[in-house]
mmCIF file with all atom_site columns, C-alpha atoms in Angstrom:
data_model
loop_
_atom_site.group_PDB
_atom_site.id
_atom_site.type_symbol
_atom_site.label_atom_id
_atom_site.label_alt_id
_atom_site.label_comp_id
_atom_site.label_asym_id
_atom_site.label_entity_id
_atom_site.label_seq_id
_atom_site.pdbx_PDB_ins_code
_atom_site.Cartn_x
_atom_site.Cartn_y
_atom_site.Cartn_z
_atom_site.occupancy
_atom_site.B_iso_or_equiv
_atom_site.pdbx_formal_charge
_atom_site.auth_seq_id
_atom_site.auth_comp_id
_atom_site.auth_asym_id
_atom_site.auth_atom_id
_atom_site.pdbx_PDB_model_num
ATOM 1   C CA . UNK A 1 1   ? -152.487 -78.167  30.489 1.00 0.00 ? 191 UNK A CA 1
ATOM 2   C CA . UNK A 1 2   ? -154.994 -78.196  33.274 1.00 0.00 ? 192 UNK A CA 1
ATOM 3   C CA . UNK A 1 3   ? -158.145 -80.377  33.969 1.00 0.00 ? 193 UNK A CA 1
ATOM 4   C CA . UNK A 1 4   ? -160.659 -78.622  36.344 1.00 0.00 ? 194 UNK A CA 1
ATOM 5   C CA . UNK A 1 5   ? -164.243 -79.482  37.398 1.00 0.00 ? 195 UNK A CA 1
ATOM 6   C CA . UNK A 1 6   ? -166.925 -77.126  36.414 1.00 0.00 ? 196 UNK A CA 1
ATOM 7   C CA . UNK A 1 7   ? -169.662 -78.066  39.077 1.00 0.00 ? 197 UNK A CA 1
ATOM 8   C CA . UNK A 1 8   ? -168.784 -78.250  42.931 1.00 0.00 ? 198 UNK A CA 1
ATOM 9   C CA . UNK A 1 9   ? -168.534 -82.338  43.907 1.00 0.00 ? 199 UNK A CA 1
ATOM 10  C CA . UNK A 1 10  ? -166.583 -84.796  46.658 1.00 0.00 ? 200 UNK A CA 1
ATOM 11  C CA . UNK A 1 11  ? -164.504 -86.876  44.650 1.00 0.00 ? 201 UNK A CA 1
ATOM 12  C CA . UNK A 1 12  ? -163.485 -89.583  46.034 1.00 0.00 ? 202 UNK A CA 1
ATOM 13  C CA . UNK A 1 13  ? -159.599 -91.220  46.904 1.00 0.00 ? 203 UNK A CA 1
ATOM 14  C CA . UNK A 1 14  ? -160.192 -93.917  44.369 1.00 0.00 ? 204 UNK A CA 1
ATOM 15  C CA . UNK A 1 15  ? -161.578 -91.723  41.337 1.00 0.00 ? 205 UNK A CA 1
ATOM 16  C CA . UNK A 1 16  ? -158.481 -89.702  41.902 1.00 0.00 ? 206 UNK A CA 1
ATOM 17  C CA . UNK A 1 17  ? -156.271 -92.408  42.090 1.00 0.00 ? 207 UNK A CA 1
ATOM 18  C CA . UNK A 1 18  ? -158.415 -93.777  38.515 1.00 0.00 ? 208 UNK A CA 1
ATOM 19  C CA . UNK A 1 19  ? -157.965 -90.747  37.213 1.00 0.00 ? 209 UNK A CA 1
ATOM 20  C CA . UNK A 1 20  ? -153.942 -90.529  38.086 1.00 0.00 ? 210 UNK A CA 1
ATOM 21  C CA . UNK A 1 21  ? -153.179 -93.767  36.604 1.00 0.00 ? 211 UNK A CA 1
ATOM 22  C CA . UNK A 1 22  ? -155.518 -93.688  33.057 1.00 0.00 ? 212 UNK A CA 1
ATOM 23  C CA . UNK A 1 23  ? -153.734 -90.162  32.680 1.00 0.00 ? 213 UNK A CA 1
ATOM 24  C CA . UNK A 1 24  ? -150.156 -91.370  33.468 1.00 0.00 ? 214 UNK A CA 1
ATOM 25  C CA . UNK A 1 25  ? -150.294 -94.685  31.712 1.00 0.00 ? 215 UNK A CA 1
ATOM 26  C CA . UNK A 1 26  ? -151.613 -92.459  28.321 1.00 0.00 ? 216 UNK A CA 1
ATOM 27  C CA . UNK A 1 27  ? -148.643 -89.957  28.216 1.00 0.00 ? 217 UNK A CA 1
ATOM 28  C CA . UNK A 1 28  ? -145.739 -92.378  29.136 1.00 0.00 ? 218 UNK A CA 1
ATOM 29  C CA . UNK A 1 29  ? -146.305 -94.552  26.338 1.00 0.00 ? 219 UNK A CA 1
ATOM 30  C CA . UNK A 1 30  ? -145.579 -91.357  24.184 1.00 0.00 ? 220 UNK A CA 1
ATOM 31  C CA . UNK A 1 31  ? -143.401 -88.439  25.885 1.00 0.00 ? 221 UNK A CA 1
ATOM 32  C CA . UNK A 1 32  ? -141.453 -91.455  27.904 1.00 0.00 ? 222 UNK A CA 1
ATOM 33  C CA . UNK A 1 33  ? -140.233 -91.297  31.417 1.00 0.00 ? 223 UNK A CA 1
ATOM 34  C CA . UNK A 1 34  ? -138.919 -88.267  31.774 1.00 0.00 ? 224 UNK A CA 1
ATOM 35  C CA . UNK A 1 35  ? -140.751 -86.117  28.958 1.00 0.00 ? 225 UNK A CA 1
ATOM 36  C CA . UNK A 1 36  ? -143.629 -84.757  31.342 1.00 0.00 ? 226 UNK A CA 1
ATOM 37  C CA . UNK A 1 37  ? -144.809 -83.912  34.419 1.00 0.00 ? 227 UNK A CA 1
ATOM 38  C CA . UNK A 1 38  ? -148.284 -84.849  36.098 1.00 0.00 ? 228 UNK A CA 1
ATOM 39  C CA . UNK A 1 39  ? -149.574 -83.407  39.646 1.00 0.00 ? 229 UNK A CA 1
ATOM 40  C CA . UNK A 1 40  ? -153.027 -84.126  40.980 1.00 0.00 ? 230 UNK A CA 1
ATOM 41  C CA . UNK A 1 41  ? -153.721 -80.772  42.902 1.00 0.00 ? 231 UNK A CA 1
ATOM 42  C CA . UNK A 1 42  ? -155.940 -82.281  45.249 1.00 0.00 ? 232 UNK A CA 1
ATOM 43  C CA . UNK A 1 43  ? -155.748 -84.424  48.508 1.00 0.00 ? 233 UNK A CA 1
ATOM 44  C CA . UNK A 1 44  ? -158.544 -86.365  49.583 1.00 0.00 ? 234 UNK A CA 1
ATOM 45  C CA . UNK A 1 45  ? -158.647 -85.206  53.542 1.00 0.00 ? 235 UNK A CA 1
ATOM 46  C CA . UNK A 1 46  ? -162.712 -84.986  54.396 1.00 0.00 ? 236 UNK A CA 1
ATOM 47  C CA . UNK A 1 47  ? -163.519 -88.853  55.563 1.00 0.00 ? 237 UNK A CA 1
ATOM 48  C CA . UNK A 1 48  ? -166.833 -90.141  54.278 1.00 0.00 ? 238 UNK A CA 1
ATOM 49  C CA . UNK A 1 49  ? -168.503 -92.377  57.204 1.00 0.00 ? 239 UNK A CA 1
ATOM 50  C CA . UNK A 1 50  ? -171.510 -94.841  56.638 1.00 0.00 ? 240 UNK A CA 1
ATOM 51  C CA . UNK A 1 51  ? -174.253 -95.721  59.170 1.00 0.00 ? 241 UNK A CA 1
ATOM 52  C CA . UNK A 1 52  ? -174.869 -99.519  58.352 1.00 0.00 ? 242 UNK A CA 1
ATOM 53  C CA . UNK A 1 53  ? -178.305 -100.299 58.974 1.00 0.00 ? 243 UNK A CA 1
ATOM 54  C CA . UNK A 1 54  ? -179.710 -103.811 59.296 1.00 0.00 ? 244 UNK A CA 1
ATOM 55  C CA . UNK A 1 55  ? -182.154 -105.675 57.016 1.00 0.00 ? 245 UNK A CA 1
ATOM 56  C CA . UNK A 1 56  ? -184.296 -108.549 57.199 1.00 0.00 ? 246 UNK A CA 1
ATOM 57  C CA . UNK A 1 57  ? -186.443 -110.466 60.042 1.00 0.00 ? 247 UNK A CA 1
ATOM 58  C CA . UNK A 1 58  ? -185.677 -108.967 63.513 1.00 0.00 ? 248 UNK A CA 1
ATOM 59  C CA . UNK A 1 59  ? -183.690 -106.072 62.693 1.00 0.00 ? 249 UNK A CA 1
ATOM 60  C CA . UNK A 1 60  ? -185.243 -104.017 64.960 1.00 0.00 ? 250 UNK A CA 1
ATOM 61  C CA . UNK A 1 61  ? -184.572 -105.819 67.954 1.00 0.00 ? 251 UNK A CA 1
ATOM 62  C CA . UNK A 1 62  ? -180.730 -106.277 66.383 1.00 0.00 ? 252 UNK A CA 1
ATOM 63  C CA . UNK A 1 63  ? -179.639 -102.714 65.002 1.00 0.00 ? 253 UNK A CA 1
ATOM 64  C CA . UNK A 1 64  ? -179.719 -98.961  67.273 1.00 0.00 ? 254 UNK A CA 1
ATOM 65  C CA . UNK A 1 65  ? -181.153 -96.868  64.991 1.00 0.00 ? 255 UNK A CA 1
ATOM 66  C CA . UNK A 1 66  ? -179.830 -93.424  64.971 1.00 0.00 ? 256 UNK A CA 1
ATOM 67  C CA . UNK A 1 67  ? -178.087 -94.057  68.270 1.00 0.00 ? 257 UNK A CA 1
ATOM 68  C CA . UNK A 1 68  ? -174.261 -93.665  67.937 1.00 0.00 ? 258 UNK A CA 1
ATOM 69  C CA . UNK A 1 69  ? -175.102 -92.777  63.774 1.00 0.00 ? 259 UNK A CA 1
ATOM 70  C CA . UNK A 1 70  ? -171.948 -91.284  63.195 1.00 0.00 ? 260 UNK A CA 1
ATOM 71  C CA . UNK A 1 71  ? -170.582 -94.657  61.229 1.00 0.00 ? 261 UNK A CA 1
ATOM 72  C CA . UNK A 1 72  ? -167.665 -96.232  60.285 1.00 0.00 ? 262 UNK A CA 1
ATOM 73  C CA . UNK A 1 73  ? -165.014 -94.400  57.651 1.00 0.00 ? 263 UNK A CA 1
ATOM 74  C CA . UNK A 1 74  ? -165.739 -95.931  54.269 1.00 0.00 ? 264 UNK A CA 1
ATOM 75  C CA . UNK A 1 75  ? -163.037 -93.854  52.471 1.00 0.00 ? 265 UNK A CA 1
ATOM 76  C CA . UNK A 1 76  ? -161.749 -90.536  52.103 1.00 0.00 ? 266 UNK A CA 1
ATOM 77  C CA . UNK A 1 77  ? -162.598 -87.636  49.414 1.00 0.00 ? 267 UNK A CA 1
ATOM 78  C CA . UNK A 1 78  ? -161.352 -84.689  48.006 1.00 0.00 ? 268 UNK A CA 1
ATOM 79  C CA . UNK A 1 79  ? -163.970 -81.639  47.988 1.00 0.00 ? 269 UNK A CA 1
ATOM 80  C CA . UNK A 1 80  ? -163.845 -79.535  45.067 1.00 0.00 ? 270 UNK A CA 1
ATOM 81  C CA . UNK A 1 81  ? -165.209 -76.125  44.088 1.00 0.00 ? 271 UNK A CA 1
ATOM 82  C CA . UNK A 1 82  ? -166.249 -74.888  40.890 1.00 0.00 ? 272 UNK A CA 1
ATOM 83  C CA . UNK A 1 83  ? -163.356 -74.069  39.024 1.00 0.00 ? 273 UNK A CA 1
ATOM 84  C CA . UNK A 1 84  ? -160.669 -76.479  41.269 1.00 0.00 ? 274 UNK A CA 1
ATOM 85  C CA . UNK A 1 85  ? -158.068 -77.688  39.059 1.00 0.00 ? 275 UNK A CA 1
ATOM 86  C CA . UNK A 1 86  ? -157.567 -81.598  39.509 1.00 0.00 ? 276 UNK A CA 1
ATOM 87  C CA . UNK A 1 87  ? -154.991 -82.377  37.671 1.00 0.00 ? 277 UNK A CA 1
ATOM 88  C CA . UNK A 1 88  ? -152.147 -80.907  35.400 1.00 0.00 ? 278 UNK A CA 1
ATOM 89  C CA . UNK A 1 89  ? -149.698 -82.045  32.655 1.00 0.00 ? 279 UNK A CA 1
ATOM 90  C CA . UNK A 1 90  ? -146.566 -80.027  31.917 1.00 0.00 ? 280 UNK A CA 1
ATOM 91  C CA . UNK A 1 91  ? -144.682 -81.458  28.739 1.00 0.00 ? 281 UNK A CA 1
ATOM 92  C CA . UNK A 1 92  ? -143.448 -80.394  25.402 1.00 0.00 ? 282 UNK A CA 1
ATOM 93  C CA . UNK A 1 93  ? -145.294 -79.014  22.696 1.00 0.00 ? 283 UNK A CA 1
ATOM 94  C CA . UNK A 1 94  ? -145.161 -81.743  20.029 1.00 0.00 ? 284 UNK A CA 1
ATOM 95  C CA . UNK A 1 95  ? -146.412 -84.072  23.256 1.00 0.00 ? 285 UNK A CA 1
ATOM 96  C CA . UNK A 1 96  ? -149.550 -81.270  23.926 1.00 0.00 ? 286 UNK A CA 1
ATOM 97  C CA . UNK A 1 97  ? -152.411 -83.185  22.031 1.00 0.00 ? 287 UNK A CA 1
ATOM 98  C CA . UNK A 1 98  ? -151.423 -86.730  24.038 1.00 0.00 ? 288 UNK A CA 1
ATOM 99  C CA . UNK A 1 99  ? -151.749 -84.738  27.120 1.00 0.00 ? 289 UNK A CA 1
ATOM 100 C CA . UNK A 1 100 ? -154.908 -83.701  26.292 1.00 0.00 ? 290 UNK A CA 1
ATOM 101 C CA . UNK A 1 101 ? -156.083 -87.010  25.227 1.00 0.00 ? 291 UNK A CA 1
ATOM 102 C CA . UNK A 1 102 ? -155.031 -88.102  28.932 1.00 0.00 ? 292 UNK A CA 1
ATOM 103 C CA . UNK A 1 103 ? -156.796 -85.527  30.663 1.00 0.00 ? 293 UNK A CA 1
ATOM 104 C CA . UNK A 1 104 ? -160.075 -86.088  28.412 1.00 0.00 ? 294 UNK A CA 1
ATOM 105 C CA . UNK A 1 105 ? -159.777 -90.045  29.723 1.00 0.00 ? 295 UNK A CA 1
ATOM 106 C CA . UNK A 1 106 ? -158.999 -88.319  33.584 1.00 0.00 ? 296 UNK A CA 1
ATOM 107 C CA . UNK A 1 107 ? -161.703 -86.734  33.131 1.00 0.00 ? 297 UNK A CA 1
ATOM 108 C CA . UNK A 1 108 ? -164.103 -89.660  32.431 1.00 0.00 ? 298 UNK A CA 1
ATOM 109 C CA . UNK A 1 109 ? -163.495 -90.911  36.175 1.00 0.00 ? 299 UNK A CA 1
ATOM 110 C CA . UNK A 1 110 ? -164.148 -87.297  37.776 1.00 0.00 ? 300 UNK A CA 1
ATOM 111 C CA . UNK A 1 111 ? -167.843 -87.572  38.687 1.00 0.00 ? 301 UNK A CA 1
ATOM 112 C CA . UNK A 1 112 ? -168.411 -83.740  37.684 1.00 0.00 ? 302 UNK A CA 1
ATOM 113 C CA . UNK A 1 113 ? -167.666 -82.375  33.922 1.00 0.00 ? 303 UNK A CA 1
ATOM 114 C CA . UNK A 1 114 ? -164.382 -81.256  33.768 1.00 0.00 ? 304 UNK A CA 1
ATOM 115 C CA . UNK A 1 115 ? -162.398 -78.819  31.109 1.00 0.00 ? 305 UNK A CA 1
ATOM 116 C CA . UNK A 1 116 ? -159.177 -78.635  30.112 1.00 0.00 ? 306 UNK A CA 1
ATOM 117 C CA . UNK A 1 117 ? -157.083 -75.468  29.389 1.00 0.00 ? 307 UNK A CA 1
ATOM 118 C CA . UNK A 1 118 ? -153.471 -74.525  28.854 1.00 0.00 ? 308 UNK A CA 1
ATOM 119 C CA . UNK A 1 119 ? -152.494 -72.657  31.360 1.00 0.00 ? 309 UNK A CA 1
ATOM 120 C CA . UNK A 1 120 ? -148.698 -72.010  30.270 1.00 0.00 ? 310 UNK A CA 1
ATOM 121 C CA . UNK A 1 121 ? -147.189 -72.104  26.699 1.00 0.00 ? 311 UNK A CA 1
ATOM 122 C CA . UNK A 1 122 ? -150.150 -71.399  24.490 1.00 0.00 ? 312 UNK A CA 1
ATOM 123 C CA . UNK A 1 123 ? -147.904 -69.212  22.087 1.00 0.00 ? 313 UNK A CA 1
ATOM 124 C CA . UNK A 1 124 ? -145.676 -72.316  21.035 1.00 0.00 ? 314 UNK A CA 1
ATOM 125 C CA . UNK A 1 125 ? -149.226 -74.799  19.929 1.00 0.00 ? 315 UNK A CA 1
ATOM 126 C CA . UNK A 1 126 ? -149.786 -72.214  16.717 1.00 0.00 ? 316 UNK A CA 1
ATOM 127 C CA . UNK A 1 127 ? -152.675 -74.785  15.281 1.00 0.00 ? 317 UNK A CA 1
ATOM 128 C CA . UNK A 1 128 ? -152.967 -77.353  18.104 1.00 0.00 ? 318 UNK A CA 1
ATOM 129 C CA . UNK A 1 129 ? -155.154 -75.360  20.210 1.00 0.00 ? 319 UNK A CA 1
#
């Protein structure tokens, strides 16, 4: 099963990580330690920078404006196109509607609506699907 965004969006290093540990936390409590597999397909490699600027009496005099504006690295994201899957969850069949369940609460940190599809297997969840 596969969870992929439907609108292009940045997501950042700490949805993913959100999104990796709601999703793990769901499954291993049923298919145990070793009864699935989860990968998060994306890395978070573009660096997101903030230019800080200053507030209050005698800023101007204090801050630089757009001089230097390039900003300090406030955290890292991963960019995603239409269509990108995020995150997939390989397990057994009588496991398939936890999975799901985990992806649908993935998704909830993903700021862009996601879907979920079965990729693989779809011929052994006769009713589940």
């Amino acid at each position: 099963i596969s969870l992929s965004v439907d609108e292009s969006c940045q997501v950042r290093h700490s949805a993913l990580e959100a999104a990796r540990q709601v999703s793990n936390a769901t499954i291993r409590d049923v298919a145990g330690e070793e009864g699935y597999a989860l990968r998060v397909h994306v890395y978070p490699h573009h660096i997101l920078r903030e230019n800080k600027q200053a507030t209050g009496a005698g800023a101007d005099r204090v801050s630089q404006g757009m001089r230097c504006s390039f900003g300090k690295n406030v955290g890292t994201a991963a960019r995603c196109k239409r269509g990108t899957t995020v995150i997939s969850i390989s397990t057994k069949p009588q496991n398939f509607l936890t999975a799901k369940d985990a992806l649908r609460k993935a998704s909830m940190k993903i700021p862009s609506p996601c879907s979920t599809e079965v990729v693989k297997g779809r011929e052994h969840l006769k009713g589940l699907v």
